Amino acid sequence: MLNVDMSTSHSCCPVMVPFEDVLFQVRKALQVGPSLVHKLLKELHEANVFSTQYYLSLFKHGEAGKQSLCEMIFNDEEDLARKLSLPIWQKWDISQGILDSAFSKEEDLDQFTDVIDAEAQDIVSDPAFELLPDSVILEYLDSILSGAIEDLLDPDFLDKDYLNFPAGDTDTTCTLTPEEDPFTEKRQISKRKGETTLNKPSHHKRNKKETVCAESPSNERMATIMSEGNFRLSSNTFQHVLQVPLTSISAFDSPPLLPTSGGPAFQIIQTLCPLTPPLISTVVQTGPTYVLVSPQSVSPGTQILPLSPTDGTVAPPELTTSVLPIGSLSDSVSKSLPSVSVGTLSPTEVSNRQPQKNTESSPLKTERKVRPEAPKCVMDYVCHAKTHMNNSCCVMRGGLRMESHYIEMHLVQRKLLIKSGKNANKCLEKELVVLSDSERKQGKLDRSQLFHNTASRPKQSVALLGKAGVGKTTFIQRLCLDWASGSLPQFQFIFLLNCKILDLTQSSYSLKSLLLDLSMSPRCKDSDAVFKHILSSPDEVLIIFDSFDDIKDFEGLLQSPAKSPTGNKYTIKQLFSGLFQKEILSGCTLLIATRPKDVLNQVLRKMDSLLELCCFSPEDIELYTSKYFRDMSIRENALTKIKTQRYIYSLCSNPLLCWITCYLLEHQDGCCDTMPSTLTDLYQRVTSKHLQLANQENSILDNKNRQNIPQLCKMAWECFKNQNTHANLISSTELVDYGLKSGILTSYETLAHQENHFADLFTQNLLGAVHLVQSKQVNEKMLIAHGGVHQKKRKIQGESQDVMQRFVTGLLLQKTPTDGISILESSMDLQAKMKAVEAHLENLKPNELVPARLLELFHCVYETNSGKFAKLLLKNLPQNLSFCGVQLCPSDVYVICHLLQHAIALKRSFSINLQDTCIPISGLKELVRLQCIKSFWAHTADTIGLWEDLHQSNDELNLKSAIEKFTLNPFKATQGYHIENLPLLVQIHREKKLPMSEFVSALDEGVPALMQLQRVEFELGVQNGPELFPKLIEVLPSLQSLEHLDLEKNKIGDSGAEKLAGALHFLASLRLLNLSQNCIGDAGVEKLSQALVSVPSLQSLSLYGNLIADTGAEHLATVLPDIKLLQDLDIKFNKFTDIGAKKLSAALKKCTGMKSLELWNDFIPYGVFEHLHHQDSRIRSL
């Protein structure tokens, strides 16, 4: 087993922290002010979270970069936040501490500011005051704009130095605190709890002629609204506040509106110009705009905001409940910030208060919540529910007891590949990152860690992924038993909903009926009191949706959520949407269980956690078998039979198929019975045994029971077409009883009736395949359409269709007889359908199949149990096999190995791509041992793990073969994990030993894969490229045979170009170098030019779309004649002028071997370019 330290975070997939959490933290960090932001970015750069090039790109003019950073915050804070979040997310283990430290500094500053603000708090509200009418405000503002403000001010105020402002362009803030204001008496007031801050940043640059006050950092404070309507000033360098004492009453019609002598002062606040949303979105200002803030008071418990200057509009509640990003004009930004409900009402909407919408589950502030005490009736219901759950979840399928037969299942945290573009959510499998075997082993979790919260926010929505039969329902039952025994104390309520039996068509459900009537919970006597308590404590509620893939038509699932937890009637989908989007019962935890291939695109990307349920390991298979068979002799015999038939042993990694195998062994008539060799044979035998036992119980062996089988098969086919398992359309009670007694059907109790469903996907698909094969109503064309492998046809049913294809092929083409009652009627003439399937398999072109379809073709051929079709497949296979991106389970690996082992007799050899397949090391070992496999490419960490395993088992012969067969050519890095282990591979190559070994003779000549690598495509993009480029630089000196190096569009900059220049002299075989669109300037080209001379074989060089000016063009022209074999140089769309173009043109005359020079850009006059082109036709534009 590989013993390598993998603790460092992966560059593309960090420690298990959702990207949205990191984005929230960065947004929060950008609100602390440019100075602190500048220090924060500097710390991140020093910690190597940001590369030097990336860091310098944030600042345009060195130390003056702080001003540049302010402009970035003002112009588009959301864009800056997203730009910074990705590198921070990639190195979250380093960045988290730096961000936490920055937040602690901010809290210290806030505490200091609060002390000053508390001392400055002199404004006392007068209950007699009311809001100023619009006429007063307009008259007052008009006096300001007309220069008549002196008439409204105390004469002594103008004699002071307060208004002796220096002229200038910079925005400054004049704030007169009560201590400095000679016209305001100081009064002591108690600081209210729960005050919230109104952050209204201003970007308006004043005219030089405007009067501005001297900048005083200690006095720069922003307006703050307290819980009872009082106002104070707090620190904000972007707020224009002029606090003025009013003494004249002639400007106002109503004397009581003026403050009394020594009372609090009015504030004149200059707003943004033009006014920005969401404060006012309908007014476009042409000059400065002022808001007159009155020191009025309101009754306790009600907060009224000041009127804005236009149409009586008030600031929305969002402005009083969270600090908005400075300068952000995006509504989406404010929606993504956390919102806290407060009693803030518009004066015109007091009677129509709407609850604030929380569109995203943002991290909650850590605070101690006071929980309502549960009434006795609620506690009695909880105890009753736990007892009921304990009784209903203690039995597994087949009557096995949970405490005696349950095997602990591990979980793996899955990572989501966030894609851009119109097809980003097209398919779930394309979005889920396929982890390597080593990553899966390191990332295993147990059941107790299911709801463990991250540092940023709690897990309020969890998806449990797993293929059919892996044990999702059993795992949920075990989870419910944990709750019943007190092992999940964070949840007072658990509601388990089976989506198979929910009526998705009716709009007659409320949240109360969903939880208390449709779930597995017992009947509640006092449902009103229980539901009331549930609404008061939503964070203590866990709602589980099992078999979530039975919810169809995901399009629009989240577009019409339920809005009210009481009263209204909704569909099940609307209720789920409301719960998921936190429109109702916000704070509850959701757990959904579904299959990874089924469509979940709209819900998946918004999940807080994606967990996959692991299959049985070899140790788990042995443990389960020992629990199933209590008798020692029977247990050993069963284990021996299972391990002897290796395909069945590989199927037993699926818990359901492991139980099926044990069931078959338990009911075999004698010890001489052979084990089935295919999936079709296994399920045909087991289903026949079920039917045989059902007939024996009835003691009836007549034709009536034989007639039941075709009817069940037809119903199974109808369910397959409708993509459900519902068998309630069966009208015959006797047929239902027969299906239940035979184990083909299973029943679920609902409030209204009993529902019957097919027991599992495999049983249903076997019966559906029997109907396709035997029914006269199904012709050959229809059979191939539903039961054949297709090159381009979309698989709507996903995994279910894969199983159907295997069963159809196996039933028609394999000759293995079954015991007991035969499912297929012997009298049926199936020759026409057999020939149709044979012709379909013969006409398929494996080289045109995508990896997933190619794997299904392997399975279908295996199910035929025919050497004829195996040879036909091997004959038509392409030399380069690829299963890249397909998650391979043990049975997949066995089928591939079984078929390929016969290829050597046909003198066929293959190169196989196993990248991103999650193939276990044991399976990788089996494949690499095959003689027909000449080379393989798997995850680097798994390959090193394979070498370690072979070395520890002293299998030096296979170790040498595995080292020689490993290849990286062509190497294409599109994700960080593709390249992060390459430095370790280089270390092994240089030291000629494995990490945990002293010496390995098989590595005497190093790692051939590195020495033979000819093509490298580094396609990590502008986000990940700069960060991971140094890892590639570490590898380059070992790539002696490298001919093609493509680094296009990775934004490596001058620093990256300099690093590359230091490694180029090692690449003696390099023929093509693509450095297009990498932000390389003159400094980078200067270093590259000096190094390019040391690459004697270079024939093609592309510097398209960089930042090369005349100086860089001159450096390149100087060395151009010395690059003897260079044929093509592409330097289009840079920044050099005709001066640089003439230098290059002159150098071209000395390069007789060059075929083309492409140098067109917008800075070269067209006439000059035409002249150069006429002088030398090798100069081209496009």
mmCIF file with all atom_site columns, N, CA, C and O in Angstrom, residues 157 201 260 325 426 540 612 686 805 826 861 894 916 955 1014:
data_model
loop_
_atom_site.group_PDB
_atom_site.id
_atom_site.type_symbol
_atom_site.label_atom_id
_atom_site.label_alt_id
_atom_site.label_comp_id
_atom_site.label_asym_id
_atom_site.label_entity_id
_atom_site.label_seq_id
_atom_site.pdbx_PDB_ins_code
_atom_site.Cartn_x
_atom_site.Cartn_y
_atom_site.Cartn_z
_atom_site.occupancy
_atom_site.B_iso_or_equiv
_atom_site.pdbx_formal_charge
_atom_site.auth_seq_id
_atom_site.auth_comp_id
_atom_site.auth_asym_id
_atom_site.auth_atom_id
_atom_site.pdbx_PDB_model_num
ATOM 1  N N  . PHE A 1 157  ? -21.275 79.294  14.109  1.00 0.00 ? 157  PHE A N  1
ATOM 2  C CA . PHE A 1 157  ? -20.779 78.077  13.426  1.00 0.00 ? 157  PHE A CA 1
ATOM 3  C C  . PHE A 1 157  ? -19.883 78.432  12.234  1.00 0.00 ? 157  PHE A C  1
ATOM 4  O O  . PHE A 1 157  ? -18.882 77.791  11.987  1.00 0.00 ? 157  PHE A O  1
ATOM 5  N N  . PRO A 1 201  ? -21.617 53.290  1.151   1.00 0.00 ? 201  PRO A N  1
ATOM 6  C CA . PRO A 1 201  ? -20.403 53.816  0.552   1.00 0.00 ? 201  PRO A CA 1
ATOM 7  C C  . PRO A 1 201  ? -20.688 54.814  -0.538  1.00 0.00 ? 201  PRO A C  1
ATOM 8  O O  . PRO A 1 201  ? -21.676 54.726  -1.240  1.00 0.00 ? 201  PRO A O  1
ATOM 9  N N  . THR A 1 260  ? -34.589 70.908  19.879  1.00 0.00 ? 260  THR A N  1
ATOM 10 C CA . THR A 1 260  ? -34.577 71.892  20.943  1.00 0.00 ? 260  THR A CA 1
ATOM 11 C C  . THR A 1 260  ? -33.159 72.334  21.227  1.00 0.00 ? 260  THR A C  1
ATOM 12 O O  . THR A 1 260  ? -32.201 71.742  20.761  1.00 0.00 ? 260  THR A O  1
ATOM 13 N N  . PRO A 1 325  ? -20.983 45.075  0.428   1.00 0.00 ? 325  PRO A N  1
ATOM 14 C CA . PRO A 1 325  ? -19.636 45.256  -0.118  1.00 0.00 ? 325  PRO A CA 1
ATOM 15 C C  . PRO A 1 325  ? -19.467 46.669  -0.629  1.00 0.00 ? 325  PRO A C  1
ATOM 16 O O  . PRO A 1 325  ? -20.342 47.224  -1.271  1.00 0.00 ? 325  PRO A O  1
ATOM 17 N N  . LYS A 1 426  ? -25.077 19.522  -17.683 1.00 0.00 ? 426  LYS A N  1
ATOM 18 C CA . LYS A 1 426  ? -25.778 18.583  -18.558 1.00 0.00 ? 426  LYS A CA 1
ATOM 19 C C  . LYS A 1 426  ? -25.855 17.195  -17.965 1.00 0.00 ? 426  LYS A C  1
ATOM 20 O O  . LYS A 1 426  ? -26.863 16.514  -18.090 1.00 0.00 ? 426  LYS A O  1
ATOM 21 N N  . GLU A 1 540  ? -33.282 21.568  14.673  1.00 0.00 ? 540  GLU A N  1
ATOM 22 C CA . GLU A 1 540  ? -33.302 20.264  15.330  1.00 0.00 ? 540  GLU A CA 1
ATOM 23 C C  . GLU A 1 540  ? -34.050 19.220  14.503  1.00 0.00 ? 540  GLU A C  1
ATOM 24 O O  . GLU A 1 540  ? -34.362 18.143  14.990  1.00 0.00 ? 540  GLU A O  1
ATOM 25 N N  . GLU A 1 612  ? -20.516 9.674   -1.140  1.00 0.00 ? 612  GLU A N  1
ATOM 26 C CA . GLU A 1 612  ? -20.780 8.434   -1.850  1.00 0.00 ? 612  GLU A CA 1
ATOM 27 C C  . GLU A 1 612  ? -20.620 7.262   -0.892  1.00 0.00 ? 612  GLU A C  1
ATOM 28 O O  . GLU A 1 612  ? -19.664 7.211   -0.106  1.00 0.00 ? 612  GLU A O  1
ATOM 29 N N  . VAL A 1 686  ? -31.683 -17.279 -9.027  1.00 0.00 ? 686  VAL A N  1
ATOM 30 C CA . VAL A 1 686  ? -32.282 -16.785 -7.784  1.00 0.00 ? 686  VAL A CA 1
ATOM 31 C C  . VAL A 1 686  ? -33.772 -16.551 -7.965  1.00 0.00 ? 686  VAL A C  1
ATOM 32 O O  . VAL A 1 686  ? -34.589 -16.922 -7.097  1.00 0.00 ? 686  VAL A O  1
ATOM 33 N N  . GLN A 1 805  ? -29.717 -4.117  -20.854 1.00 0.00 ? 805  GLN A N  1
ATOM 34 C CA . GLN A 1 805  ? -28.955 -4.576  -22.013 1.00 0.00 ? 805  GLN A CA 1
ATOM 35 C C  . GLN A 1 805  ? -28.234 -5.893  -21.714 1.00 0.00 ? 805  GLN A C  1
ATOM 36 O O  . GLN A 1 805  ? -28.198 -6.803  -22.557 1.00 0.00 ? 805  GLN A O  1
ATOM 37 N N  . SER A 1 826  ? -39.832 -22.761 -22.850 1.00 0.00 ? 826  SER A N  1
ATOM 38 C CA . SER A 1 826  ? -39.038 -23.549 -23.795 1.00 0.00 ? 826  SER A CA 1
ATOM 39 C C  . SER A 1 826  ? -39.687 -23.646 -25.164 1.00 0.00 ? 826  SER A C  1
ATOM 40 O O  . SER A 1 826  ? -39.011 -23.897 -26.163 1.00 0.00 ? 826  SER A O  1
ATOM 41 N N  . VAL A 1 861  ? -20.964 -8.622  -24.117 1.00 0.00 ? 861  VAL A N  1
ATOM 42 C CA . VAL A 1 861  ? -20.248 -9.752  -24.711 1.00 0.00 ? 861  VAL A CA 1
ATOM 43 C C  . VAL A 1 861  ? -19.955 -10.805 -23.654 1.00 0.00 ? 861  VAL A C  1
ATOM 44 O O  . VAL A 1 861  ? -20.059 -12.011 -23.910 1.00 0.00 ? 861  VAL A O  1
ATOM 45 N N  . TYR A 1 894  ? -12.953 -7.086  -13.669 1.00 0.00 ? 894  TYR A N  1
ATOM 46 C CA . TYR A 1 894  ? -12.875 -8.514  -13.970 1.00 0.00 ? 894  TYR A CA 1
ATOM 47 C C  . TYR A 1 894  ? -13.293 -8.792  -15.416 1.00 0.00 ? 894  TYR A C  1
ATOM 48 O O  . TYR A 1 894  ? -12.648 -9.570  -16.125 1.00 0.00 ? 894  TYR A O  1
ATOM 49 N N  . ASP A 1 916  ? -8.590  8.633   -14.355 1.00 0.00 ? 916  ASP A N  1
ATOM 50 C CA . ASP A 1 916  ? -9.900  9.041   -13.833 1.00 0.00 ? 916  ASP A CA 1
ATOM 51 C C  . ASP A 1 916  ? -10.905 7.894   -13.849 1.00 0.00 ? 916  ASP A C  1
ATOM 52 O O  . ASP A 1 916  ? -12.061 8.066   -14.245 1.00 0.00 ? 916  ASP A O  1
ATOM 53 N N  . ASP A 1 955  ? 7.561   -9.143  -5.612  1.00 0.00 ? 955  ASP A N  1
ATOM 54 C CA . ASP A 1 955  ? 7.226   -9.550  -6.978  1.00 0.00 ? 955  ASP A CA 1
ATOM 55 C C  . ASP A 1 955  ? 8.010   -8.652  -7.942  1.00 0.00 ? 955  ASP A C  1
ATOM 56 O O  . ASP A 1 955  ? 7.449   -7.786  -8.627  1.00 0.00 ? 955  ASP A O  1
ATOM 57 N N  . GLN A 1 1014 ? 6.804   12.572  -24.988 1.00 0.00 ? 1014 GLN A N  1
ATOM 58 C CA . GLN A 1 1014 ? 7.067   13.426  -26.140 1.00 0.00 ? 1014 GLN A CA 1
ATOM 59 C C  . GLN A 1 1014 ? 6.115   14.611  -26.245 1.00 0.00 ? 1014 GLN A C  1
ATOM 60 O O  . GLN A 1 1014 ? 6.465   15.613  -26.883 1.00 0.00 ? 1014 GLN A O  1
#
